[in-house]
């Protein structure tokens, strides 16, 4: 009888889409196994009336799945890579980083107006400090409105709360079939994405060689190198997913270019730099970029951001 692999996921529409995509591909690549999906709510899904940065960001959308894995209730967990903390619980590791979708942020505007043409003081919804800081650097006049909830909820709030636009990740909105709602793909010059944005990650138990072999078939080398570099940068800066830090790794051939940004909440202080080197040295490049940003004054900016939430 085929062994059943139990796959854990959050129960949001996007998380379920991502998990079904992973499982469909794992079935094709591993026909000798059967797969069962188990969904659960995480802390980040339950607390919707508080800014994420005030709850704390270590594993907000992953912890419950990780506990289930450590208790052997599930064999692997599917995450958005941008939700996965840079330090994983002891006994767990990343088994695969799937091929990255478009990592850009996008604008969904009520009246179809581009970001640069929005009226003075336009109301823009986002829950991300990273997006907020970079948008305010670009357009200091914008009013940023805190926006929590899943994609369906955020889309509904665009009309209900009289917002001029909302900022979302391209990957999520396209995976749920709403690409036609995108007004603008925001250029990287304006807004660098979250670390890992656009990629699906598979977390597994260390030492589980069987599951490791099964999921490794979905690992995408160039995406894994780019995101490994981004995560190394984030870890060195001791930033979490709710801190105004953005990064983008890009691999061409055997070369990796990594850009990073650290900004104050109001966008007035914004440090941005880049490094380039062999893709095989992804983690070292991430550390090198973090050190470059720290030399430029990133630590002072990050300290002031954290004090705002203490």
CSV table of C-alpha atoms in Angstrom, one decimal:
chain,number,residue,atom,x,y,z
A,1,UNK,CA,0.0,0.0,0.0
A,2,UNK,CA,1.3,3.5,-0.9
A,3,UNK,CA,2.5,5.6,2.0
A,4,UNK,CA,0.3,8.6,2.8
A,5,UNK,CA,2.1,11.9,3.2
A,6,UNK,CA,0.2,14.4,5.4
A,7,UNK,CA,0.6,18.0,4.2
A,8,UNK,CA,-0.2,20.9,6.6
A,9,UNK,CA,-1.4,24.4,5.5
A,10,UNK,CA,-3.2,27.5,6.7
A,11,UNK,CA,-6.8,27.5,5.7
A,12,UNK,CA,-7.0,30.8,3.8
A,13,UNK,CA,-8.0,30.7,0.1
A,14,UNK,CA,-4.5,31.6,-1.0
A,15,UNK,CA,-2.8,29.1,1.3
A,16,UNK,CA,-5.1,26.4,0.1
A,17,UNK,CA,-4.4,27.3,-3.6
A,18,UNK,CA,-0.6,27.1,-2.9
A,19,UNK,CA,-0.9,23.8,-1.1
A,20,UNK,CA,-3.1,22.2,-3.8
A,21,UNK,CA,-0.5,23.4,-6.4
A,22,UNK,CA,2.3,21.7,-4.4
A,23,UNK,CA,0.3,18.5,-3.8
A,24,UNK,CA,-0.7,18.2,-7.5
A,25,UNK,CA,2.9,18.5,-8.5
A,26,UNK,CA,4.2,16.1,-5.8
A,27,UNK,CA,1.6,13.6,-6.9
A,28,UNK,CA,2.9,13.8,-10.5
A,29,UNK,CA,6.5,13.6,-9.4
A,30,UNK,CA,6.0,10.8,-6.8
A,31,UNK,CA,3.3,8.5,-8.1
A,32,UNK,CA,4.1,5.8,-5.5
A,33,UNK,CA,2.7,8.0,-2.7
A,34,UNK,CA,-0.7,9.4,-1.7
A,35,UNK,CA,-1.1,12.9,-0.2
A,36,UNK,CA,-3.6,14.2,2.3
A,37,UNK,CA,-4.1,17.9,3.1
A,38,UNK,CA,-4.8,19.1,6.7
A,39,UNK,CA,-5.6,22.8,7.2
A,40,UNK,CA,-5.5,24.9,10.4
A,41,UNK,CA,-5.7,28.5,11.6
A,42,UNK,CA,-2.5,30.2,12.7
A,43,UNK,CA,-2.2,33.1,15.3
A,44,UNK,CA,-1.9,35.6,12.4
A,45,UNK,CA,-5.2,34.4,10.9
A,46,UNK,CA,-7.0,34.7,14.3
A,47,UNK,CA,-5.9,38.2,15.3
A,48,UNK,CA,-7.2,40.6,12.7
A,49,UNK,CA,-7.8,43.8,14.7
A,50,UNK,CA,-4.2,44.5,15.7
A,51,UNK,CA,-1.2,45.5,13.5
A,52,UNK,CA,1.0,42.6,12.8
A,53,UNK,CA,4.1,44.5,14.1
A,54,UNK,CA,2.4,44.9,17.5
A,55,UNK,CA,1.7,41.2,17.9
A,56,UNK,CA,5.3,40.3,17.2
A,57,UNK,CA,6.3,38.5,14.1
A,58,UNK,CA,8.2,35.3,14.9
A,59,UNK,CA,6.2,32.6,13.2
A,60,UNK,CA,2.8,34.4,13.2
A,61,UNK,CA,1.6,32.3,10.2
A,62,UNK,CA,3.8,29.2,10.7
A,63,UNK,CA,4.0,28.2,14.4
A,64,UNK,CA,0.9,26.0,14.6
A,65,UNK,CA,2.0,24.1,11.5
A,66,UNK,CA,5.5,23.7,12.9
A,67,UNK,CA,4.2,22.3,16.2
A,68,UNK,CA,2.1,19.8,14.3
A,69,UNK,CA,5.1,18.7,12.3
A,70,UNK,CA,7.2,18.3,15.5
A,71,UNK,CA,4.4,16.2,17.0
A,72,UNK,CA,4.4,14.0,13.8
A,73,UNK,CA,0.8,15.0,13.0
A,74,UNK,CA,1.9,16.2,9.6
A,75,UNK,CA,4.9,15.3,7.4
A,76,UNK,CA,5.5,18.7,5.8
A,77,UNK,CA,4.1,22.2,5.8
A,78,UNK,CA,3.5,24.6,2.8
A,79,UNK,CA,4.1,28.3,3.4
A,80,UNK,CA,4.5,31.5,1.5
A,81,UNK,CA,8.3,32.0,1.8
A,82,UNK,CA,7.8,35.5,2.9
A,83,UNK,CA,6.0,34.3,6.1
A,84,UNK,CA,8.7,31.9,7.1
A,85,UNK,CA,11.0,33.3,9.8
A,86,UNK,CA,14.8,33.2,9.2
A,87,UNK,CA,15.3,31.0,12.3
A,88,UNK,CA,13.3,27.8,12.3
A,89,UNK,CA,12.4,25.7,15.3
A,90,UNK,CA,15.0,23.1,16.2
A,91,UNK,CA,14.4,19.9,14.3
A,92,UNK,CA,12.9,21.6,11.2
A,93,UNK,CA,14.4,22.8,7.9
A,94,UNK,CA,13.4,24.1,4.5
A,95,UNK,CA,13.0,21.1,2.1
A,96,UNK,CA,12.3,23.1,-1.0
A,97,UNK,CA,11.9,26.6,-2.4
A,98,UNK,CA,9.6,26.5,-5.4
A,99,UNK,CA,10.0,28.5,-8.6
A,100,UNK,CA,9.3,32.1,-7.9
A,101,UNK,CA,6.3,33.9,-9.4
A,102,UNK,CA,6.5,37.6,-10.1
A,103,UNK,CA,7.8,39.1,-6.8
A,104,UNK,CA,6.5,42.6,-7.3
A,105,UNK,CA,3.9,44.5,-5.3
A,106,UNK,CA,0.9,45.6,-7.3
A,107,UNK,CA,-1.6,48.5,-7.0
A,108,UNK,CA,-5.3,47.8,-7.3
A,109,UNK,CA,-6.8,51.2,-7.7
A,110,UNK,CA,-10.5,51.9,-7.4
A,111,UNK,CA,-10.5,54.2,-10.4
A,112,UNK,CA,-7.7,52.6,-12.3
A,113,UNK,CA,-5.3,55.4,-11.6
A,114,UNK,CA,-1.5,54.8,-11.5
A,115,UNK,CA,0.4,55.5,-8.3
A,116,UNK,CA,2.2,58.6,-9.7
A,117,UNK,CA,-1.2,60.1,-10.9
A,118,UNK,CA,-3.1,59.5,-7.6
A,119,UNK,CA,-4.7,62.7,-6.2
A,120,UNK,CA,-2.9,64.6,-3.4
A,121,UNK,CA,-3.5,62.8,-0.1
A,122,UNK,CA,-4.8,59.6,-1.7
A,123,UNK,CA,-5.9,56.9,0.7
A,124,UNK,CA,-3.9,53.7,0.1
A,125,UNK,CA,-4.4,50.5,2.1
A,126,UNK,CA,-1.7,48.1,3.2
A,127,UNK,CA,-0.7,46.2,6.4
A,128,UNK,CA,3.0,46.2,5.5
A,129,UNK,CA,5.5,48.5,7.1
A,130,UNK,CA,7.9,47.8,4.3
A,131,UNK,CA,5.4,48.9,1.7
A,132,UNK,CA,4.3,51.9,3.8
A,133,UNK,CA,7.9,53.2,4.2
A,134,UNK,CA,8.8,52.9,0.5
A,135,UNK,CA,5.5,54.4,-0.7
A,136,UNK,CA,5.9,57.4,1.6
A,137,UNK,CA,9.5,57.9,0.3
A,138,UNK,CA,8.0,58.0,-3.3
A,139,UNK,CA,4.8,60.0,-2.4
A,140,UNK,CA,5.1,61.6,1.1
A,141,UNK,CA,1.6,63.0,0.6
A,142,UNK,CA,-0.2,59.6,0.6
A,143,UNK,CA,-2.4,58.6,3.5
A,144,UNK,CA,-1.6,55.0,4.4
A,145,UNK,CA,-4.6,53.1,5.9
A,146,UNK,CA,-3.9,49.9,7.8
A,147,UNK,CA,-5.4,47.0,6.1
A,148,UNK,CA,-5.6,43.4,7.5
A,149,UNK,CA,-7.4,40.3,6.4
A,150,UNK,CA,-7.2,37.8,3.6
A,151,UNK,CA,-7.2,38.8,-0.1
A,152,UNK,CA,-11.0,38.7,-0.4
A,153,UNK,CA,-11.4,40.9,2.7
A,154,UNK,CA,-8.9,43.4,1.5
A,155,UNK,CA,-10.5,43.6,-2.0
A,156,UNK,CA,-13.9,44.2,-0.3
A,157,UNK,CA,-12.4,47.0,1.9
A,158,UNK,CA,-11.2,48.9,-1.2
A,159,UNK,CA,-14.8,49.8,-1.9
A,160,UNK,CA,-16.3,49.7,1.6
A,161,UNK,CA,-13.7,52.0,3.2
A,162,UNK,CA,-13.5,54.4,0.3
A,163,UNK,CA,-9.8,53.8,-0.4
A,164,UNK,CA,-8.2,55.0,-3.6
A,165,UNK,CA,-6.1,51.9,-3.9
A,166,UNK,CA,-4.6,48.9,-2.0
A,167,UNK,CA,-1.2,47.3,-2.4
A,168,UNK,CA,-0.9,43.5,-2.7
A,169,UNK,CA,1.6,40.9,-3.8
A,170,UNK,CA,1.4,40.1,-7.5
A,171,UNK,CA,1.7,36.4,-6.8
A,172,UNK,CA,-1.3,36.1,-4.5
A,173,UNK,CA,-3.7,38.1,-6.6
A,174,UNK,CA,-2.7,36.2,-9.7
A,175,UNK,CA,-2.9,32.8,-8.1
A,176,UNK,CA,-6.5,33.6,-7.0
A,177,UNK,CA,-7.5,34.6,-10.5
A,178,UNK,CA,-7.7,38.3,-10.1
A,179,UNK,CA,-4.9,39.5,-12.4
A,180,UNK,CA,-7.5,41.6,-14.3
A,181,UNK,CA,-7.9,43.8,-11.2
A,182,UNK,CA,-4.2,44.9,-11.2
A,183,UNK,CA,-3.9,48.6,-12.1
A,184,UNK,CA,-0.1,48.7,-11.9
A,185,UNK,CA,2.9,46.5,-11.2
A,186,UNK,CA,5.0,48.7,-8.9
A,187,UNK,CA,8.6,49.1,-10.2
A,188,UNK,CA,11.4,47.7,-8.0
A,189,UNK,CA,12.9,51.2,-8.1
A,190,UNK,CA,9.9,52.4,-6.1
A,191,UNK,CA,9.3,49.3,-3.9
A,192,UNK,CA,11.5,46.3,-3.2
A,193,UNK,CA,9.5,43.2,-2.2
A,194,UNK,CA,9.4,41.3,1.0
A,195,UNK,CA,12.1,38.7,1.5
A,196,UNK,CA,10.9,35.5,-0.3
A,197,UNK,CA,7.8,37.2,-1.8
A,198,UNK,CA,6.4,35.3,-4.7
A,199,UNK,CA,7.7,31.8,-3.8
A,200,UNK,CA,6.2,28.9,-2.0
A,201,UNK,CA,8.3,27.1,0.6
A,202,UNK,CA,8.1,23.5,1.9
A,203,UNK,CA,9.2,23.0,5.5
A,204,UNK,CA,10.1,19.5,6.7
A,205,UNK,CA,11.6,17.6,9.6
A,206,UNK,CA,15.3,17.3,9.8
A,207,UNK,CA,16.4,13.7,9.3
A,208,UNK,CA,13.3,12.7,7.4
A,209,UNK,CA,15.2,11.5,4.3
A,210,UNK,CA,12.1,10.0,2.6
A,211,UNK,CA,10.1,13.3,2.7
A,212,UNK,CA,13.2,15.2,1.8
A,213,UNK,CA,13.6,13.2,-1.4
A,214,UNK,CA,9.9,13.7,-2.2
A,215,UNK,CA,9.9,17.5,-1.9
A,216,UNK,CA,13.4,18.1,-3.3
A,217,UNK,CA,12.0,17.5,-6.8
A,218,UNK,CA,10.1,20.8,-6.5
A,219,UNK,CA,13.2,22.8,-5.4
A,220,UNK,CA,14.0,25.5,-8.0
A,221,UNK,CA,17.8,26.3,-7.9
A,222,UNK,CA,17.8,29.9,-9.1
A,223,UNK,CA,14.8,30.8,-6.9
A,224,UNK,CA,16.4,29.0,-3.9
A,225,UNK,CA,19.7,30.9,-4.4
A,226,UNK,CA,18.0,34.3,-4.7
A,227,UNK,CA,15.8,33.7,-1.7
A,228,UNK,CA,18.6,32.2,0.4
A,229,UNK,CA,20.6,35.4,-0.2
A,230,UNK,CA,17.6,37.6,0.8
A,231,UNK,CA,17.0,35.5,4.0
A,232,UNK,CA,20.7,35.7,5.0
A,233,UNK,CA,20.5,39.5,4.7
A,234,UNK,CA,17.3,39.7,6.8
A,235,UNK,CA,18.7,37.4,9.4
A,236,UNK,CA,21.9,39.4,9.8
A,237,UNK,CA,19.9,42.6,10.1
A,238,UNK,CA,17.7,40.8,12.8
A,239,UNK,CA,14.6,41.9,11.0
A,240,UNK,CA,11.3,40.2,10.9
A,241,UNK,CA,8.6,40.2,8.3
A,242,UNK,CA,7.0,43.2,10.0
A,243,UNK,CA,10.1,45.5,9.8
A,244,UNK,CA,10.6,47.9,6.9
A,245,UNK,CA,13.1,45.8,5.1
A,246,UNK,CA,12.9,44.8,1.4
A,247,UNK,CA,15.1,42.7,-0.8
A,248,UNK,CA,15.4,41.2,-4.2
A,249,UNK,CA,17.8,38.5,-5.4
A,250,UNK,CA,18.1,37.9,-9.1
A,251,UNK,CA,20.1,35.1,-10.7
A,252,UNK,CA,21.4,35.2,-14.3
A,253,UNK,CA,23.5,32.2,-15.3
A,254,UNK,CA,25.8,31.6,-12.3
A,255,UNK,CA,25.7,35.2,-11.0
A,256,UNK,CA,23.5,36.6,-8.3
A,257,UNK,CA,22.6,40.3,-7.8
A,258,UNK,CA,21.0,41.2,-4.5
A,259,UNK,CA,19.4,44.6,-3.7
A,260,UNK,CA,18.2,45.5,-0.2
A,261,UNK,CA,16.4,48.4,1.5
A,262,UNK,CA,16.0,49.5,5.1
A,263,UNK,CA,13.7,52.4,5.8
A,264,UNK,CA,12.1,54.4,8.7
A,265,UNK,CA,8.4,54.1,9.1
A,266,UNK,CA,7.7,57.5,7.5
A,267,UNK,CA,10.1,56.8,4.6
A,268,UNK,CA,12.2,59.9,5.3
A,269,UNK,CA,15.3,57.8,6.0
A,270,UNK,CA,15.8,55.1,3.4
A,271,UNK,CA,19.0,53.2,2.8
A,272,UNK,CA,19.4,51.1,-0.3
A,273,UNK,CA,22.3,49.1,-1.7
A,274,UNK,CA,23.3,46.1,-3.7
A,275,UNK,CA,25.9,43.4,-4.1
A,276,UNK,CA,26.8,40.9,-6.8
A,277,UNK,CA,28.7,37.6,-6.9
A,278,UNK,CA,28.5,33.9,-7.6
A,279,UNK,CA,25.1,32.4,-7.0
A,280,UNK,CA,26.8,29.5,-5.2
A,281,UNK,CA,27.7,32.0,-2.4
A,282,UNK,CA,24.2,33.2,-1.9
A,283,UNK,CA,24.2,33.2,1.9
A,284,UNK,CA,27.6,35.1,2.1
A,285,UNK,CA,26.3,37.7,-0.4
A,286,UNK,CA,23.2,38.3,1.9
A,287,UNK,CA,25.5,38.8,4.9
A,288,UNK,CA,27.7,41.1,2.9
A,289,UNK,CA,24.7,43.3,1.8
A,290,UNK,CA,23.5,43.4,5.4
A,291,UNK,CA,26.9,44.6,6.6
A,292,UNK,CA,26.9,47.2,3.9
A,293,UNK,CA,23.5,48.5,5.0
A,294,UNK,CA,24.6,48.5,8.7
A,295,UNK,CA,27.7,50.5,7.8
A,296,UNK,CA,25.3,53.0,6.1
A,297,UNK,CA,23.3,53.4,9.4
A,298,UNK,CA,20.6,50.7,9.2
A,299,UNK,CA,21.0,49.7,12.9
A,300,UNK,CA,19.8,53.2,14.0
A,301,UNK,CA,16.8,53.1,11.7
A,302,UNK,CA,15.8,49.6,12.9
A,303,UNK,CA,16.2,50.5,16.5
A,304,UNK,CA,13.9,53.5,16.1
A,305,UNK,CA,11.3,51.3,14.3
A,306,UNK,CA,11.3,48.7,17.1
A,307,UNK,CA,10.9,51.4,19.8
A,308,UNK,CA,7.7,52.4,18.1
A,309,UNK,CA,6.2,49.0,18.8
A,310,UNK,CA,7.5,48.4,22.3
